[in-house]
PDB file of C-alpha atoms in Angstrom:
ATOM      1  CA  UNK A   1     102.065 126.110 121.610  1.00  0.00           C
ATOM      2  CA  UNK A   2     102.159 122.387 121.086  1.00  0.00           C
ATOM      3  CA  UNK A   3     102.842 120.631 117.776  1.00  0.00           C
ATOM      4  CA  UNK A   4     100.666 117.518 117.656  1.00  0.00           C
ATOM      5  CA  UNK A   5     101.907 114.167 116.350  1.00  0.00           C
ATOM      6  CA  UNK A   6      99.385 114.615 113.554  1.00  0.00           C
ATOM      7  CA  UNK A   7     100.938 117.949 112.498  1.00  0.00           C
ATOM      8  CA  UNK A   8     104.494 116.591 112.788  1.00  0.00           C
ATOM      9  CA  UNK A   9     103.599 113.550 110.667  1.00  0.00           C
ATOM     10  CA  UNK A  10     101.810 115.739 108.120  1.00  0.00           C
ATOM     11  CA  UNK A  11     104.808 118.034 107.647  1.00  0.00           C
ATOM     12  CA  UNK A  12     107.130 115.031 107.349  1.00  0.00           C
ATOM     13  CA  UNK A  13     104.838 113.342 104.825  1.00  0.00           C
ATOM     14  CA  UNK A  14     104.579 116.489 102.692  1.00  0.00           C
ATOM     15  CA  UNK A  15     108.348 116.875 102.854  1.00  0.00           C
ATOM     16  CA  UNK A  16     108.798 113.270 101.723  1.00  0.00           C
ATOM     17  CA  UNK A  17     106.493 113.907  98.768  1.00  0.00           C
ATOM     18  CA  UNK A  18     108.414 117.092  97.953  1.00  0.00           C
ATOM     19  CA  UNK A  19     111.770 115.348  97.714  1.00  0.00           C
ATOM     20  CA  UNK A  20     110.178 112.707  95.461  1.00  0.00           C
ATOM     21  CA  UNK A  21     108.349 115.303  93.314  1.00  0.00           C
ATOM     22  CA  UNK A  22     108.573 114.809  89.558  1.00  0.00           C
ATOM     23  CA  UNK A  23     108.358 111.050  89.546  1.00  0.00           C
ATOM     24  CA  UNK A  24     105.447 108.668  89.835  1.00  0.00           C
ATOM     25  CA  UNK A  25     102.910 109.159  92.614  1.00  0.00           C
ATOM     26  CA  UNK A  26     104.218 107.882  95.939  1.00  0.00           C
ATOM     27  CA  UNK A  27     102.333 105.193  97.820  1.00  0.00           C
ATOM     28  CA  UNK A  28     101.297 105.927 101.393  1.00  0.00           C
ATOM     29  CA  UNK A  29     103.190 102.815 102.493  1.00  0.00           C
ATOM     30  CA  UNK A  30     106.380 104.256 101.030  1.00  0.00           C
ATOM     31  CA  UNK A  31     105.936 107.565 102.846  1.00  0.00           C
ATOM     32  CA  UNK A  32     105.058 105.766 106.088  1.00  0.00           C
ATOM     33  CA  UNK A  33     108.149 103.565 105.903  1.00  0.00           C
ATOM     34  CA  UNK A  34     110.492 106.410 104.926  1.00  0.00           C
ATOM     35  CA  UNK A  35     109.318 108.641 107.792  1.00  0.00           C
ATOM     36  CA  UNK A  36     108.473 105.946 110.374  1.00  0.00           C
ATOM     37  CA  UNK A  37     104.831 107.022 110.536  1.00  0.00           C
ATOM     38  CA  UNK A  38     102.087 104.507 111.375  1.00  0.00           C
ATOM     39  CA  UNK A  39     100.463 103.687 108.012  1.00  0.00           C
ATOM     40  CA  UNK A  40      96.821 103.825 109.138  1.00  0.00           C
ATOM     41  CA  UNK A  41      97.393 107.149 110.891  1.00  0.00           C
ATOM     42  CA  UNK A  42      99.099 108.498 107.770  1.00  0.00           C
ATOM     43  CA  UNK A  43      96.143 107.532 105.560  1.00  0.00           C
ATOM     44  CA  UNK A  44      93.872 109.818 107.588  1.00  0.00           C
ATOM     45  CA  UNK A  45      96.417 112.626 107.463  1.00  0.00           C
ATOM     46  CA  UNK A  46      96.806 112.285 103.691  1.00  0.00           C
ATOM     47  CA  UNK A  47      93.014 112.451 103.368  1.00  0.00           C
ATOM     48  CA  UNK A  48      92.975 115.756 105.272  1.00  0.00           C
ATOM     49  CA  UNK A  49      95.835 117.078 103.135  1.00  0.00           C
ATOM     50  CA  UNK A  50      93.969 116.067  99.970  1.00  0.00           C
ATOM     51  CA  UNK A  51      90.772 117.814 101.096  1.00  0.00           C
ATOM     52  CA  UNK A  52      92.821 120.944 101.843  1.00  0.00           C
ATOM     53  CA  UNK A  53      94.379 120.905  98.367  1.00  0.00           C
ATOM     54  CA  UNK A  54      97.915 120.232  99.581  1.00  0.00           C
ATOM     55  CA  UNK A  55      98.217 116.787  97.968  1.00  0.00           C
ATOM     56  CA  UNK A  56      96.553 114.979  95.090  1.00  0.00           C
ATOM     57  CA  UNK A  57      95.892 111.277  94.988  1.00  0.00           C
ATOM     58  CA  UNK A  58      95.448 108.720  92.264  1.00  0.00           C
ATOM     59  CA  UNK A  59      93.965 105.268  92.747  1.00  0.00           C
ATOM     60  CA  UNK A  60      95.090 102.040  91.197  1.00  0.00           C
ATOM     61  CA  UNK A  61      98.321 100.162  90.611  1.00  0.00           C
ATOM     62  CA  UNK A  62     100.249 103.259  89.569  1.00  0.00           C
ATOM     63  CA  UNK A  63      98.484 105.360  92.116  1.00  0.00           C
ATOM     64  CA  UNK A  64      99.663 107.195  95.167  1.00  0.00           C
ATOM     65  CA  UNK A  65     100.141 110.740  96.344  1.00  0.00           C
ATOM     66  CA  UNK A  66     101.944 113.813  95.088  1.00  0.00           C
ATOM     67  CA  UNK A  67     101.912 117.472  95.992  1.00  0.00           C
ATOM     68  CA  UNK A  68      99.026 119.405  94.477  1.00  0.00           C
ATOM     69  CA  UNK A  69     101.101 122.589  94.269  1.00  0.00           C
ATOM     70  CA  UNK A  70     104.699 123.629  93.913  1.00  0.00           C
ATOM     71  CA  UNK A  71     106.547 123.002  97.218  1.00  0.00           C
ATOM     72  CA  UNK A  72     107.609 126.661  97.206  1.00  0.00           C
ATOM     73  CA  UNK A  73     103.947 127.664  97.524  1.00  0.00           C
ATOM     74  CA  UNK A  74     103.122 125.336 100.437  1.00  0.00           C
ATOM     75  CA  UNK A  75     103.977 126.728 103.863  1.00  0.00           C
ATOM     76  CA  UNK A  76     104.352 124.749 107.046  1.00  0.00           C
ATOM     77  CA  UNK A  77     101.337 126.712 108.300  1.00  0.00           C
ATOM     78  CA  UNK A  78      99.256 125.404 105.352  1.00  0.00           C
ATOM     79  CA  UNK A  79     100.090 121.827 106.294  1.00  0.00           C
ATOM     80  CA  UNK A  80      99.395 122.271 110.003  1.00  0.00           C
ATOM     81  CA  UNK A  81      96.095 124.041 109.370  1.00  0.00           C
ATOM     82  CA  UNK A  82      95.032 121.235 107.019  1.00  0.00           C
ATOM     83  CA  UNK A  83      95.330 118.599 109.739  1.00  0.00           C
ATOM     84  CA  UNK A  84      94.883 120.502 113.013  1.00  0.00           C
ATOM     85  CA  UNK A  85      92.925 123.661 112.216  1.00  0.00           C
ATOM     86  CA  UNK A  86      93.973 127.011 113.689  1.00  0.00           C
ATOM     87  CA  UNK A  87      97.651 127.213 114.550  1.00  0.00           C
ATOM     88  CA  UNK A  88      97.214 128.945 117.903  1.00  0.00           C
ATOM     89  CA  UNK A  89      94.140 128.560 120.035  1.00  0.00           C
ATOM     90  CA  UNK A  90      93.320 129.186 123.670  1.00  0.00           C
ATOM     91  CA  UNK A  91      91.023 126.615 125.203  1.00  0.00           C
ATOM     92  CA  UNK A  92      90.144 125.555 121.667  1.00  0.00           C
ATOM     93  CA  UNK A  93      89.138 129.062 120.564  1.00  0.00           C
ATOM     94  CA  UNK A  94      90.860 131.528 118.278  1.00  0.00           C
ATOM     95  CA  UNK A  95      92.356 134.358 120.331  1.00  0.00           C
ATOM     96  CA  UNK A  96      90.315 136.969 118.457  1.00  0.00           C
ATOM     97  CA  UNK A  97      87.140 135.339 119.760  1.00  0.00           C
ATOM     98  CA  UNK A  98      88.130 135.743 123.408  1.00  0.00           C
ATOM     99  CA  UNK A  99      87.424 138.516 125.865  1.00  0.00           C
ATOM    100  CA  UNK A 100      88.743 139.046 129.342  1.00  0.00           C
ATOM    101  CA  UNK A 101      87.727 141.351 132.161  1.00  0.00           C
ATOM    102  CA  UNK A 102      89.497 142.967 135.045  1.00  0.00           C
ATOM    103  CA  UNK A 103      93.101 142.068 135.721  1.00  0.00           C
ATOM    104  CA  UNK A 104      93.068 139.440 132.938  1.00  0.00           C
ATOM    105  CA  UNK A 105      92.482 142.008 130.153  1.00  0.00           C
ATOM    106  CA  UNK A 106      96.206 142.187 129.224  1.00  0.00           C
ATOM    107  CA  UNK A 107      96.129 138.484 128.356  1.00  0.00           C
ATOM    108  CA  UNK A 108      94.356 139.024 125.042  1.00  0.00           C
ATOM    109  CA  UNK A 109      97.132 141.085 123.424  1.00  0.00           C
ATOM    110  CA  UNK A 110      99.631 138.527 124.738  1.00  0.00           C
ATOM    111  CA  UNK A 111      97.781 135.658 123.016  1.00  0.00           C
ATOM    112  CA  UNK A 112      97.436 137.727 119.833  1.00  0.00           C
ATOM    113  CA  UNK A 113     101.180 138.507 119.850  1.00  0.00           C
ATOM    114  CA  UNK A 114     101.981 134.835 120.391  1.00  0.00           C
ATOM    115  CA  UNK A 115      99.801 133.917 117.424  1.00  0.00           C
ATOM    116  CA  UNK A 116     101.453 136.581 115.260  1.00  0.00           C
ATOM    117  CA  UNK A 117     104.933 135.294 116.070  1.00  0.00           C
ATOM    118  CA  UNK A 118     104.028 131.664 115.440  1.00  0.00           C
ATOM    119  CA  UNK A 119     102.390 132.640 112.160  1.00  0.00           C
ATOM    120  CA  UNK A 120     105.431 134.680 111.135  1.00  0.00           C
ATOM    121  CA  UNK A 121     107.620 131.590 111.469  1.00  0.00           C
ATOM    122  CA  UNK A 122     105.286 128.927 110.067  1.00  0.00           C
ATOM    123  CA  UNK A 123     103.970 131.061 107.194  1.00  0.00           C
ATOM    124  CA  UNK A 124     107.520 132.119 106.345  1.00  0.00           C
ATOM    125  CA  UNK A 125     108.881 128.605 105.807  1.00  0.00           C
ATOM    126  CA  UNK A 126     107.883 126.591 102.752  1.00  0.00           C
ATOM    127  CA  UNK A 127     108.173 122.899 102.073  1.00  0.00           C
ATOM    128  CA  UNK A 128     110.745 123.787  99.400  1.00  0.00           C
ATOM    129  CA  UNK A 129     112.841 125.619 102.025  1.00  0.00           C
ATOM    130  CA  UNK A 130     112.969 122.529 104.216  1.00  0.00           C
ATOM    131  CA  UNK A 131     113.561 120.151 101.303  1.00  0.00           C
ATOM    132  CA  UNK A 132     116.531 122.271 100.210  1.00  0.00           C
ATOM    133  CA  UNK A 133     117.817 122.567 103.819  1.00  0.00           C
ATOM    134  CA  UNK A 134     117.549 126.318 103.319  1.00  0.00           C
ATOM    135  CA  UNK A 135     115.533 127.695 106.207  1.00  0.00           C
ATOM    136  CA  UNK A 136     115.041 131.475 106.068  1.00  0.00           C
ATOM    137  CA  UNK A 137     117.677 133.468 107.957  1.00  0.00           C
ATOM    138  CA  UNK A 138     115.319 134.670 110.728  1.00  0.00           C
ATOM    139  CA  UNK A 139     114.464 131.039 111.516  1.00  0.00           C
ATOM    140  CA  UNK A 140     118.124 130.004 111.472  1.00  0.00           C
ATOM    141  CA  UNK A 141     118.960 132.899 113.791  1.00  0.00           C
ATOM    142  CA  UNK A 142     116.270 131.918 116.288  1.00  0.00           C
ATOM    143  CA  UNK A 143     117.349 128.272 116.214  1.00  0.00           C
ATOM    144  CA  UNK A 144     121.002 129.295 116.700  1.00  0.00           C
ATOM    145  CA  UNK A 145     120.241 130.997 120.023  1.00  0.00           C
ATOM    146  CA  UNK A 146     121.542 128.725 122.814  1.00  0.00           C
ATOM    147  CA  UNK A 147     118.428 129.365 124.923  1.00  0.00           C
ATOM    148  CA  UNK A 148     116.275 127.933 122.124  1.00  0.00           C
ATOM    149  CA  UNK A 149     117.751 124.498 122.803  1.00  0.00           C
ATOM    150  CA  UNK A 150     117.255 124.623 126.584  1.00  0.00           C
ATOM    151  CA  UNK A 151     114.287 123.140 128.369  1.00  0.00           C
ATOM    152  CA  UNK A 152     113.343 125.440 131.241  1.00  0.00           C
TER     153      UNK A 152
END
């Protein structure tokens, strides 16, 4: 699994909006500067997030962006899907759309299991969790494993 720059920027932008929630809408320039995201790239990402119902936007002098829903109801998976589509794909296809023959048949359940584990993590962490620095215990436990920090 690979997290694209687009997905990383999207999660960071949504997080920035979450910590500024309750005030005036936040300008894209402000989010870009706070998270060191290229402004033009961020505009496209915010457009995808708006179309997916993750953020709202308002035009004009007092305009900007804010979350469309409570941060506790927005998962990291929601954000990634909004900008990148399916979370796990094989050759650009969803694993459930694949079929293998012969000795490769055991690959399909492997890809399905990989997708299930990735989903379990990304659907189990909300923007509110990250904003509060309160990742769920299973995520903390995985991140605390020394092997998780090693690059094989």
